[in-house]
Coordinates of C-alpha atoms in Angstrom, one line a residue:
Chain A
X1 CA 9.0 6.9 32.5
X2 CA 5.9 5.5 34.0
X3 CA 6.0 9.2 36.1
X4 CA 7.2 11.1 32.9
X5 CA 3.7 9.4 31.1
X6 CA 2.0 10.4 34.3
X7 CA 2.8 14.1 34.3
X8 CA 2.6 14.4 31.0
X9 CA -0.8 13.0 30.7
X10 CA -1.9 15.5 33.1
X11 CA -0.3 18.5 31.1
X12 CA -2.4 17.4 28.4
X13 CA -5.9 17.7 30.7
X14 CA -4.2 21.4 31.1
X15 CA -3.7 22.1 27.7
X16 CA -7.3 20.1 26.6
X17 CA -9.2 22.7 28.8
X18 CA -7.1 25.8 27.6
X19 CA -7.9 24.4 23.9
X20 CA -11.5 23.9 24.9
X21 CA -12.0 27.0 26.4
X22 CA -10.3 29.1 23.1
X23 CA -12.2 26.7 20.9
X24 CA -15.9 27.0 22.6
X25 CA -15.4 31.9 23.0
X26 CA -14.2 31.3 19.1
X27 CA -16.7 29.5 17.9
X28 CA -19.4 32.3 19.6
X29 CA -17.9 35.0 18.1
X30 CA -18.9 33.7 14.4
X31 CA -22.1 35.0 14.9
X32 CA -25.3 33.9 15.9
X33 CA -26.4 30.3 14.6
X34 CA -30.2 30.8 15.4
X35 CA -30.6 33.5 13.2
X36 CA -28.9 30.6 10.4
X37 CA -31.2 27.5 11.6
X38 CA -34.6 29.6 11.2
X39 CA -36.9 29.6 8.8
X40 CA -37.2 32.9 6.5
X41 CA -40.6 33.3 8.2
X42 CA -40.5 33.0 11.9
X43 CA -41.1 35.0 14.2
X44 CA -39.6 36.8 16.7
X45 CA -40.6 34.6 19.4
X46 CA -40.2 31.4 17.4
X47 CA -36.7 32.6 17.1
X48 CA -36.3 33.3 21.2
X49 CA -37.9 30.0 21.5
X50 CA -35.1 28.4 19.1
X51 CA -33.2 29.9 21.0
X52 CA -34.2 28.6 24.5
X53 CA -34.8 25.1 23.3
X54 CA -30.5 25.3 22.2
X55 CA -29.4 26.7 25.6
X56 CA -28.1 30.0 23.9
X57 CA -30.1 32.2 26.1
X58 CA -28.1 31.8 29.3
X59 CA -24.7 33.1 29.4
X60 CA -21.6 32.0 28.1
X61 CA -19.9 30.4 31.2
X62 CA -23.2 27.9 32.2
X63 CA -22.7 27.3 28.3
X64 CA -19.5 26.6 28.1
X65 CA -20.3 24.6 31.3
X66 CA -22.7 22.3 29.6
X67 CA -20.6 21.7 27.2
X68 CA -17.6 20.9 29.0
X69 CA -19.2 18.4 31.1
X70 CA -21.2 16.6 27.8
X71 CA -17.5 16.6 26.8
X72 CA -16.3 14.5 29.8
X73 CA -18.9 12.1 29.3
X74 CA -18.0 11.7 25.4
X75 CA -21.2 13.9 24.4
X76 CA -20.0 16.9 22.2
X77 CA -24.0 18.1 21.5
X78 CA -25.9 18.5 18.0
X79 CA -24.7 19.4 14.9
X80 CA -26.8 22.2 14.0
X81 CA -26.2 21.3 10.2
X82 CA -26.7 16.9 10.2
X83 CA -28.9 17.4 12.8
X84 CA -27.2 13.7 15.1
X85 CA -24.7 13.9 17.5
X86 CA -21.5 15.8 16.6
X87 CA -19.3 12.6 17.2
X88 CA -21.7 10.4 14.9
X89 CA -20.7 13.0 12.6
X90 CA -16.4 12.8 12.9
X91 CA -16.7 9.0 13.2
X92 CA -18.5 8.7 9.6
X93 CA -15.2 10.6 8.2
X94 CA -12.5 9.6 10.0
X95 CA -12.7 6.7 8.2
X96 CA -12.7 8.1 5.3
X97 CA -9.4 10.6 6.5
X98 CA -7.5 7.5 8.0
X99 CA -7.1 6.0 5.1
X100 CA -6.2 8.4 2.6
X101 CA -3.6 9.7 5.9
X102 CA -2.0 6.3 6.4
X103 CA -1.5 5.7 2.5
X104 CA -0.3 9.4 1.9
X105 CA 1.5 8.6 4.7
X106 CA 3.1 5.5 3.7
X107 CA 3.8 6.7 0.6
X108 CA 5.9 9.8 2.5
X109 CA 7.6 7.5 4.6
X110 CA 8.5 5.2 2.0
X111 CA 9.6 7.2 -0.3
X112 CA 10.9 10.0 1.2
X113 CA 12.9 8.2 3.2
X114 CA 14.2 5.8 0.8
X115 CA 15.0 8.9 -1.8
X116 CA 16.9 10.9 1.4
X117 CA 19.1 7.9 2.4
X118 CA 20.2 7.5 -1.2
X119 CA 20.6 10.9 -1.8
X120 CA 23.0 11.4 0.8
X121 CA 24.8 7.8 0.4
X122 CA 25.3 9.1 -3.6
X123 CA 25.7 12.7 -3.1
X124 CA 26.5 14.8 -5.6
X125 CA 25.5 11.7 -8.1
X126 CA 22.3 12.3 -10.5
X127 CA 20.2 9.9 -8.1
X128 CA 20.8 12.8 -5.2
X129 CA 20.4 15.6 -8.1
X130 CA 17.0 13.6 -9.4
X131 CA 16.0 13.6 -5.6
X132 CA 16.4 17.5 -5.2
X133 CA 14.1 18.1 -8.4
X134 CA 11.8 15.6 -7.2
X135 CA 11.9 17.4 -3.8
X136 CA 11.4 20.5 -5.1
X137 CA 8.6 20.0 -6.8
X138 CA 6.7 18.1 -4.4
X139 CA 6.9 21.1 -1.7
X140 CA 6.3 23.9 -4.5
X141 CA 3.9 22.4 -7.3
X142 CA 0.8 23.5 -5.1
X143 CA -1.3 20.7 -4.5
X144 CA -4.9 21.3 -6.4
X145 CA -2.6 21.7 -9.3
X146 CA -0.7 18.8 -9.4
X147 CA -4.7 16.9 -8.4
X148 CA -5.9 19.0 -11.0
X149 CA -3.4 17.3 -13.7
X150 CA -3.4 14.0 -12.5
X151 CA -7.0 13.6 -13.0
X152 CA -6.5 15.0 -16.5
X153 CA -3.8 12.8 -17.1
X154 CA -5.3 9.5 -16.1
X155 CA -8.4 10.1 -15.9
X156 CA -9.8 11.9 -18.7
X157 CA -6.9 11.8 -21.2
X158 CA -6.1 7.6 -20.4
X159 CA -9.5 7.0 -18.3
X160 CA -7.2 4.1 -16.4
X161 CA -8.4 6.4 -12.5
X162 CA -11.6 7.8 -11.9
X163 CA -11.7 11.5 -11.2
X164 CA -13.0 11.5 -7.4
X165 CA -15.2 9.3 -4.7
X166 CA -14.1 6.6 -2.7
X167 CA -14.8 3.1 -2.5
X168 CA -12.0 0.7 -4.7
X169 CA -8.3 0.8 -4.4
X170 CA -7.8 2.3 -7.0
X171 CA -10.3 5.7 -6.2
X172 CA -7.5 5.8 -3.0
X173 CA -4.4 6.4 -5.9
X174 CA -4.6 10.3 -7.4
X175 CA -5.1 11.3 -3.7
X176 CA -2.7 9.7 -1.6
X177 CA 0.1 10.3 -4.2
X178 CA -0.7 14.1 -4.5
X179 CA -0.8 14.4 -1.1
X180 CA 1.7 12.3 -0.4
X181 CA 3.9 14.0 -2.6
X182 CA 4.0 17.0 -0.9
X183 CA 4.4 15.5 2.8
X184 CA 7.4 13.3 0.2
X185 CA 9.1 16.3 -0.2
X186 CA 9.9 17.6 3.6
X187 CA 10.5 13.8 4.4
X188 CA 13.4 14.1 2.1
X189 CA 15.3 16.6 2.4
X190 CA 15.3 15.9 6.2
X191 CA 16.3 12.5 5.7
X192 CA 19.0 14.1 3.4
X193 CA 20.2 16.1 5.7
X194 CA 19.9 14.1 8.8
X195 CA 22.1 11.5 7.0
X196 CA 24.7 13.7 5.4
X197 CA 25.4 14.8 8.9
X198 CA 25.4 10.8 10.5
X199 CA 27.4 10.0 7.7
X200 CA 30.4 13.2 8.1
X201 CA 30.7 11.6 11.9
X202 CA 33.6 9.6 13.3
X203 CA 30.7 6.7 14.4
X204 CA 30.7 6.2 10.5
X205 CA 34.5 6.3 9.9
X206 CA 35.0 3.2 13.1
X207 CA 32.0 1.1 11.6
X208 CA 34.3 1.4 8.5
X209 CA 37.4 0.6 10.6
X210 CA 36.2 -2.2 11.8
X211 CA 35.0 -4.0 8.6
X212 CA 31.8 -3.2 8.1
X213 CA 29.9 -4.5 4.7
X214 CA 28.7 -1.3 3.9
X215 CA 24.9 -1.8 4.0
X216 CA 25.0 -2.2 7.6
X217 CA 26.7 1.2 7.9
X218 CA 24.3 2.8 6.3
X219 CA 21.2 0.9 7.8
X220 CA 22.4 0.4 11.5
X221 CA 24.9 2.8 11.8
X222 CA 24.1 5.8 10.6
X223 CA 20.1 5.6 9.9
X224 CA 19.3 5.0 13.2
X225 CA 21.3 8.1 14.1
X226 CA 19.0 10.1 11.7
X227 CA 16.1 9.0 13.0
X228 CA 15.2 11.3 15.5
X229 CA 14.6 14.5 13.4
X230 CA 13.4 12.3 10.7
X231 CA 10.3 10.8 13.5
X232 CA 9.8 14.2 14.6
X233 CA 8.4 15.3 10.9
X234 CA 7.0 12.2 10.4
X235 CA 5.0 12.7 13.5
X236 CA 4.3 15.9 12.8
X237 CA 3.0 15.1 9.1
X238 CA 0.3 12.3 10.6
X239 CA -0.7 15.0 12.4
X240 CA -2.0 17.2 10.0
X241 CA -3.1 14.0 7.9
X242 CA -5.4 12.9 10.8
X243 CA -6.9 16.4 10.6
X244 CA -8.3 16.5 7.4
X245 CA -6.3 17.8 4.6
X246 CA -9.5 20.4 2.5
X247 CA -7.9 21.0 -0.9
X248 CA -6.7 17.8 -1.7
X249 CA -10.3 16.4 0.1
X250 CA -12.5 19.1 -2.7
X251 CA -10.6 18.6 -5.4
X252 CA -11.0 14.6 -5.5
X253 CA -14.6 14.9 -3.9
X254 CA -13.0 13.1 -0.3
X255 CA -15.2 12.5 2.0
X256 CA -13.1 13.6 5.1
X257 CA -12.8 15.3 8.1
X258 CA -10.9 18.3 6.4
X259 CA -14.1 19.2 4.2
X260 CA -16.1 18.2 7.1
X261 CA -14.5 21.5 9.8
X262 CA -14.9 23.7 6.3
X263 CA -18.3 23.3 5.7
X264 CA -19.1 23.2 9.5
X265 CA -17.4 26.8 9.6
X266 CA -19.5 27.7 6.9
X267 CA -22.5 26.7 8.0
X268 CA -21.8 28.0 11.8
X269 CA -22.5 24.5 12.8
X270 CA -20.1 25.7 15.6
X271 CA -21.1 22.6 18.7
X272 CA -19.2 20.6 15.4
X273 CA -16.6 22.9 14.8
X274 CA -15.6 22.5 18.5
X275 CA -16.6 18.9 18.5
X276 CA -13.6 18.7 15.4
X277 CA -11.4 20.8 16.6
X278 CA -10.5 19.1 20.5
X279 CA -10.5 15.6 18.4
X280 CA -8.2 16.8 16.4
X281 CA -5.8 18.8 20.4
X282 CA -6.1 15.7 21.3
X283 CA -4.9 13.6 18.4
X284 CA -2.3 16.8 18.4
X285 CA -1.5 16.0 22.2
X286 CA -1.3 11.9 22.1
X287 CA 0.6 11.6 18.8
X288 CA 3.3 14.2 20.4
X289 CA 3.9 12.4 23.7
X290 CA 4.1 8.7 22.1
X291 CA 6.8 10.2 19.7
X292 CA 8.6 11.9 22.7
X293 CA 8.4 8.5 24.2
X294 CA 9.4 6.7 21.2
X295 CA 12.7 9.0 20.8
X296 CA 13.9 8.0 24.4
X297 CA 13.4 4.1 23.4
X298 CA 15.1 4.9 19.2
X299 CA 18.3 7.0 21.2
X300 CA 19.3 5.8 25.1
X301 CA 21.2 9.2 26.1
X302 CA 17.3 10.7 26.3
X303 CA 16.1 10.3 29.7
X304 CA 12.8 11.7 30.7
X305 CA 12.3 12.1 34.3
Chain B
X1 CA 59.8 -9.3 20.3
X2 CA 60.7 -7.7 17.3
X3 CA 61.5 -10.8 14.5
X4 CA 62.9 -9.6 11.6
X5 CA 59.7 -10.7 8.4
X6 CA 57.8 -7.4 8.0
X7 CA 54.6 -7.3 8.4
X8 CA 53.6 -4.9 6.4
X9 CA 56.2 -2.8 3.6
X10 CA 54.8 0.6 2.5
X11 CA 56.2 1.0 -0.8
X12 CA 56.6 4.5 -2.6
X13 CA 52.1 5.6 -1.4
X14 CA 50.9 8.3 -3.5
X15 CA 47.1 9.9 -2.3
X16 CA 46.7 13.0 -3.4
X17 CA 43.3 14.8 -3.2
X18 CA 42.0 16.5 -6.4
X19 CA 40.4 20.4 -5.7
X20 CA 40.1 23.4 -7.0
X21 CA 43.1 24.6 -5.9
X22 CA 44.3 21.9 -7.0
X23 CA 46.5 18.6 -6.9
X24 CA 47.4 18.2 -3.0
X25 CA 50.0 15.9 -3.1
X26 CA 49.2 15.2 1.1
X27 CA 50.8 11.8 0.7
X28 CA 54.0 11.7 -1.6
X29 CA 55.7 8.8 -2.6
X30 CA 56.1 7.3 1.6
X31 CA 58.0 4.2 1.9
X32 CA 58.3 1.8 5.1
X33 CA 58.1 -2.0 6.7
X34 CA 57.1 -2.8 9.9
X35 CA 58.5 -5.8 11.2
X36 CA 56.5 -8.6 13.4
X37 CA 55.6 -6.9 17.0
X38 CA 57.1 -3.6 16.7
X39 CA 55.7 -0.3 17.1
X40 CA 56.5 2.1 14.6
X41 CA 56.5 5.9 15.6
X42 CA 54.8 8.4 12.9
X43 CA 55.7 11.5 14.0
X44 CA 55.3 15.2 11.9
X45 CA 52.8 18.4 12.2
X46 CA 49.4 18.9 11.3
X47 CA 48.9 18.5 8.2
X48 CA 52.2 16.7 7.1
X49 CA 50.1 14.0 6.0
X50 CA 50.4 11.2 9.1
X51 CA 46.0 10.3 9.1
X52 CA 46.5 10.1 5.3
X53 CA 49.3 7.7 5.0
X54 CA 47.1 5.8 8.0
X55 CA 44.1 6.2 5.8
X56 CA 45.4 4.8 2.7
X57 CA 47.1 1.6 4.6
X58 CA 42.8 0.6 5.0
X59 CA 41.6 1.9 1.5
X60 CA 39.3 4.9 3.9
X61 CA 40.7 7.6 2.0
X62 CA 38.0 10.7 1.7
X63 CA 36.2 10.9 -1.2
X64 CA 35.3 11.5 -4.2
X65 CA 38.4 14.3 -3.6
X66 CA 41.0 11.8 -2.7
X67 CA 42.2 8.8 -4.7
X68 CA 45.2 6.3 -4.2
X69 CA 47.8 6.9 -7.4
X70 CA 49.7 4.8 -6.6
X71 CA 52.9 2.7 -4.7
X72 CA 52.4 -1.2 -2.7
X73 CA 51.2 -1.4 0.5
X74 CA 52.0 -5.3 1.2
X75 CA 50.5 -6.7 4.4
X76 CA 51.5 -9.9 5.0
X77 CA 52.5 -10.1 1.7
X78 CA 49.2 -9.6 -0.5
X79 CA 49.1 -6.1 -2.3
X80 CA 46.0 -4.2 -0.3
X81 CA 45.8 -1.5 -3.6
X82 CA 44.8 -4.2 -5.6
X83 CA 42.0 -5.6 -3.9
X84 CA 38.0 -4.8 -4.5
X85 CA 36.2 -3.1 -1.9
X86 CA 34.4 -6.4 -1.1
X87 CA 37.4 -8.5 -0.4
X88 CA 38.6 -5.1 1.7
X89 CA 36.1 -5.1 4.5
X90 CA 37.1 -8.6 4.9
X91 CA 40.7 -7.5 5.8
X92 CA 40.0 -4.2 7.8
X93 CA 39.1 -4.8 10.9
X94 CA 40.4 -8.2 11.1
X95 CA 43.9 -7.8 10.0
X96 CA 44.8 -4.8 10.1
X97 CA 42.4 -2.0 12.2
X98 CA 42.2 1.3 13.6
X99 CA 42.2 3.2 17.0
X100 CA 40.8 6.6 16.4
X101 CA 41.7 10.6 17.9
X102 CA 38.7 11.0 19.5
X103 CA 37.1 8.8 21.0
X104 CA 34.4 11.0 22.7
X105 CA 32.9 10.6 18.7
X106 CA 34.1 7.3 17.3
X107 CA 31.6 4.7 19.4
X108 CA 28.4 5.4 18.1
X109 CA 25.9 6.6 20.8
X110 CA 23.1 4.6 19.9
X111 CA 24.3 0.7 21.0
X112 CA 25.5 -0.8 23.4
X113 CA 29.1 -1.1 23.8
X114 CA 28.6 -5.0 24.1
X115 CA 26.9 -4.9 20.7
X116 CA 29.7 -2.6 19.0
X117 CA 32.4 -5.4 19.9
X118 CA 29.8 -7.9 18.9
X119 CA 29.4 -7.2 15.7
X120 CA 33.0 -6.3 14.9
X121 CA 33.7 -10.2 15.1
X122 CA 30.4 -11.3 13.8
X123 CA 31.3 -9.9 10.9
X124 CA 34.7 -11.6 10.9
X125 CA 34.7 -14.3 12.5
X126 CA 32.1 -17.7 12.5
X127 CA 31.3 -17.7 16.5
X128 CA 27.9 -19.4 17.8
X129 CA 26.5 -16.1 20.0
X130 CA 27.8 -17.9 23.5
X131 CA 31.6 -17.6 22.0
X132 CA 31.3 -14.2 21.0
X133 CA 29.9 -13.0 24.2
X134 CA 32.9 -14.9 26.3
X135 CA 34.9 -13.5 23.5
X136 CA 33.7 -9.6 24.7
X137 CA 33.9 -10.1 28.3
X138 CA 37.9 -11.4 27.6
X139 CA 38.4 -8.3 25.5
X140 CA 36.8 -5.5 28.2
X141 CA 38.8 -7.6 31.1
X142 CA 41.8 -7.4 28.0
X143 CA 41.7 -3.3 28.4
X144 CA 40.8 -3.4 31.8
X145 CA 37.3 -2.9 32.1
X146 CA 36.0 -3.4 35.7
X147 CA 32.8 -5.7 35.4
X148 CA 32.0 -6.3 31.8
X149 CA 28.7 -8.4 32.1
X150 CA 27.7 -5.0 33.5
X151 CA 29.6 -3.0 31.1
X152 CA 28.5 -4.6 28.2
X153 CA 25.3 -3.6 28.5
X154 CA 25.7 0.3 28.6
X155 CA 26.2 3.1 25.5
X156 CA 29.2 4.6 25.1
X157 CA 27.9 7.9 27.2
X158 CA 27.4 6.4 30.5
X159 CA 31.4 6.3 30.0
X160 CA 34.4 8.2 31.1
X161 CA 36.8 8.7 27.8
X162 CA 39.6 6.9 29.2
X163 CA 37.2 4.5 29.2
X164 CA 35.6 4.7 25.3
X165 CA 39.4 4.9 24.4
X166 CA 39.9 1.5 25.7
X167 CA 36.7 0.0 24.4
X168 CA 37.7 1.4 20.8
X169 CA 40.2 -0.5 22.0
X170 CA 39.1 -3.7 22.7
X171 CA 36.8 -3.3 19.1
X172 CA 40.5 -3.0 17.5
X173 CA 42.0 -6.0 18.9
X174 CA 38.9 -8.5 19.0
X175 CA 39.6 -10.1 15.7
X176 CA 43.6 -10.6 16.4
X177 CA 44.9 -8.4 13.4
X178 CA 48.4 -7.7 12.5
X179 CA 49.1 -4.0 12.7
X180 CA 47.3 -1.6 15.1
X181 CA 47.2 1.8 13.7
X182 CA 46.9 4.2 16.7
X183 CA 45.9 7.5 15.1
X184 CA 46.3 10.6 17.8
X185 CA 44.8 7.5 19.7
X186 CA 45.9 9.5 23.4
X187 CA 45.9 13.2 22.3
X188 CA 42.3 13.4 23.7
X189 CA 42.4 12.3 26.9
X190 CA 44.4 13.4 30.0
X191 CA 47.6 13.1 30.8
X192 CA 47.5 10.6 33.5
X193 CA 44.2 8.8 31.3
X194 CA 47.1 8.9 28.7
X195 CA 49.9 7.5 30.7
X196 CA 47.5 4.3 31.8
X197 CA 46.3 4.0 28.0
X198 CA 50.2 3.7 26.6
X199 CA 50.9 1.6 28.8
X200 CA 48.7 -0.7 29.0
X201 CA 49.0 -0.9 25.1
X202 CA 52.8 -1.6 25.0
X203 CA 52.1 -4.5 27.5
X204 CA 49.0 -5.8 25.0
X205 CA 51.4 -5.3 22.0
X206 CA 54.2 -7.5 23.5
X207 CA 52.0 -9.9 24.9
X208 CA 50.7 -11.1 21.8
X209 CA 53.5 -9.6 19.7
X210 CA 50.9 -7.1 17.9
X211 CA 52.3 -4.6 15.3
X212 CA 51.4 -1.1 16.1
X213 CA 51.7 2.1 14.1
X214 CA 52.0 4.8 16.5
X215 CA 50.5 8.4 15.0
X216 CA 51.8 11.1 17.0
X217 CA 53.1 15.0 17.4
X218 CA 53.9 14.3 21.0
X219 CA 57.8 12.6 21.5
X220 CA 57.1 11.8 24.6
X221 CA 54.7 8.8 23.4
X222 CA 57.2 7.9 21.4
X223 CA 60.0 7.7 23.6
X224 CA 57.9 5.4 25.6
X225 CA 55.7 3.1 23.2
X226 CA 58.0 3.2 20.1
X227 CA 60.8 0.8 18.6
X228 CA 61.3 3.2 15.6
X229 CA 60.2 6.4 14.4
X230 CA 60.0 7.4 11.0
X231 CA 59.2 11.8 10.7
X232 CA 56.6 13.4 7.9
X233 CA 57.2 16.3 6.7
X234 CA 55.3 17.7 3.6
X235 CA 54.2 13.9 2.4
X236 CA 57.7 12.2 2.3
X237 CA 59.4 10.6 5.0
X238 CA 62.2 12.7 5.8
X239 CA 64.2 10.7 8.4
X240 CA 63.4 6.9 9.8
X241 CA 65.4 5.7 12.9
X242 CA 65.4 3.6 15.7
X243 CA 63.9 5.2 18.6
X244 CA 67.3 5.8 20.3
X245 CA 69.5 6.4 17.6
X246 CA 66.9 8.9 16.4
X247 CA 66.5 10.6 19.3
X248 CA 70.6 10.4 20.2
X249 CA 71.6 11.2 16.6
X250 CA 69.0 13.1 14.6
X251 CA 70.4 13.2 11.0
X252 CA 67.5 15.5 9.2
X253 CA 67.4 19.2 10.2
X254 CA 63.6 19.1 10.4
X255 CA 64.3 16.1 12.8
X256 CA 66.5 18.2 14.3
X257 CA 64.2 21.5 14.3
X258 CA 61.8 19.4 16.2
X259 CA 63.7 17.8 18.9
X260 CA 65.1 21.3 20.1
X261 CA 61.7 22.9 19.7
X262 CA 60.9 19.9 23.2
X263 CA 61.4 22.7 25.8
X264 CA 63.9 21.0 28.3
X265 CA 63.4 21.0 32.3
X266 CA 66.3 21.8 33.0
X267 CA 67.6 24.6 31.2
X268 CA 66.2 28.0 31.7
X269 CA 65.4 30.0 28.8
X270 CA 63.1 33.4 27.5
X271 CA 61.6 31.5 24.5
X272 CA 61.1 28.4 23.4
X273 CA 62.7 27.1 20.2
X274 CA 60.7 27.7 17.2
X275 CA 60.8 26.3 13.4
X276 CA 60.9 29.5 11.1
X277 CA 58.0 29.8 8.9
X278 CA 55.0 27.1 7.4
X279 CA 55.3 24.4 6.5
X280 CA 54.4 24.5 2.7
X281 CA 51.1 24.1 0.9
X282 CA 51.1 20.1 -0.5
X283 CA 48.8 22.0 -3.5
X284 CA 52.4 24.2 -4.4
X285 CA 55.5 22.9 -2.9
X286 CA 58.2 24.2 -4.0
X287 CA 60.9 22.3 -6.3
X288 CA 63.7 20.5 -4.7
X289 CA 62.9 19.6 -0.6
X290 CA 60.1 20.8 0.5
X291 CA 61.8 21.5 3.6
X292 CA 64.3 23.7 2.4
X293 CA 62.8 27.0 2.6
X294 CA 63.0 26.4 6.0
X295 CA 65.6 25.1 6.9
X296 CA 68.8 26.9 7.7
X297 CA 71.3 24.5 6.4
X298 CA 69.9 25.3 3.0
X299 CA 71.9 24.6 0.0
X300 CA 71.6 25.9 -3.6
X301 CA 71.1 21.8 -4.5
X302 CA 67.8 21.8 -1.8
X303 CA 66.0 23.6 -4.3
X304 CA 67.0 22.4 -7.9
X305 CA 66.5 18.3 -6.2
X306 CA 64.6 16.0 -3.9
X307 CA 67.3 14.4 -1.9
X308 CA 67.9 10.7 -2.4
X309 CA 66.9 8.5 0.8
X310 CA 70.4 8.1 2.2
X311 CA 71.7 5.5 4.8
X312 CA 72.8 7.5 7.7
X313 CA 73.8 4.5 9.5
X314 CA 72.9 1.4 10.2
X315 CA 68.9 0.9 10.2
X316 CA 68.4 5.1 10.0
X317 CA 67.7 6.6 7.2
X318 CA 66.9 9.9 6.2
X319 CA 66.8 12.6 2.9
X320 CA 68.8 15.6 3.2
X321 CA 71.8 17.1 0.5
X322 CA 74.0 17.4 3.8
X323 CA 74.3 13.9 4.0
X324 CA 75.2 13.4 0.7

């Protein structure tokens, strides 16, 4: 296992270098940031001067080398828009994203798995039908519409919850639900189908033949086997949530990573874009590695060499 | 040692499936008795209702389509069909249990085999942790699993098919059941492993004075392992006799045809014997005897009325108009 993890870390490193090259060149294709930064009355000399101080006059491969040697030392460069180190800007937003992401994640896991498992156990029953509609709506209703409807009902009409911003748990409810519902839908459907597959198997018949009470049959014998696909999906969801979810953030004026990246792209704040994308890739790779290791603990048939 | 008291008595058991194509009478009035220490073979073609009969006995008929609609299943005098689900979970696995057909699929892949035996004992008996472990080791030794201390920490995928089936056996035997049902328990095994498994189970059965129902379509297994045989056709038991008697004097044309279908070493034939026609569709049974359409001795009455059970010799029952 230790060998496997070392091998995977090595692969992760190569992968990150590749990503850094791609994102570096892509962000430099987006136009000349100097023209945007310079004041309207700047002369050609001022502009050239600015270009020199930013190091943008050097060949691209030199610029890349400067960028990547900074990254290795934890320096992702200065944000053009915020005039602060990129990493500080990222860090100032990440707690918000983490809070919203984990709330939505917790909601989608708890509600999704419970609904999925119960639907599978009582397949064809009223709860199963309710689960199907719940999942269908979660997946097909646009997030911005759900968010606006929630604001309309709970903030404007009922006045129970604040429309936007953050600060208290009340601010978290609507964005977490809006975001969570979408992710719940897939979790529900996958839990249901995974459970149905497993419940049909011989070892479940065997567990019943042994005289195990139904809750042990479902929660121990069936659920443990249905976990692998559920965890795979949960990991993908987690990555998406941690890298920000622009629409929900915009609707509820939530200061998260998603909006930060989109704003940075529009402002041609290429160091900040590079910083956010590179960190997102790291999170992605780390989550995948963690999940792969988790598989081996859940299913003893999985071995890594 | 076969005693005279019946451990299990099945009376007029009926299990039907309600499908879009109509009511499928998978088990249609099955009656038999099983004595203590006796091994009863339940023989018949695929789809004749053998397995559903067994699952009806432990009340695990596939739902919602399947329903037990009538009869009695008396286990040591108690009717299992009147028990509620909670009472049944206490009986299943403890007093009546089953070994399933496919050993590769019937053990849960994510738990150690030790855990899978342990949990059965844990839900049925009040024993301490150490006592249970000792018991698990004892069970593994009973079914001849070498080095049980090591094996009980392993997972099913680390074992061969024969070993896994013996472990299913250990699980089944772990609470000293009165009745053990083996549903085609050796079908998925290699012939040599099959023989080993059979002789092991015969030995355990005789030692523990266990009553067994052996579901099979293989007369070789019946001859080797069973004291009595019940032959099933289209949801009914058509003949029931002691093994030797059935092989020597088969009474029902279906049994005779089945025995004739077995290839014999001493005879050279160009084509193997087979029974003409197809088994009837269970949702559209012919009136009268279900075997009539394929029977070479068919009479006019066979197509009108189902024959009643007749005792053709002491302890030898058959349902055929030829016999009265």
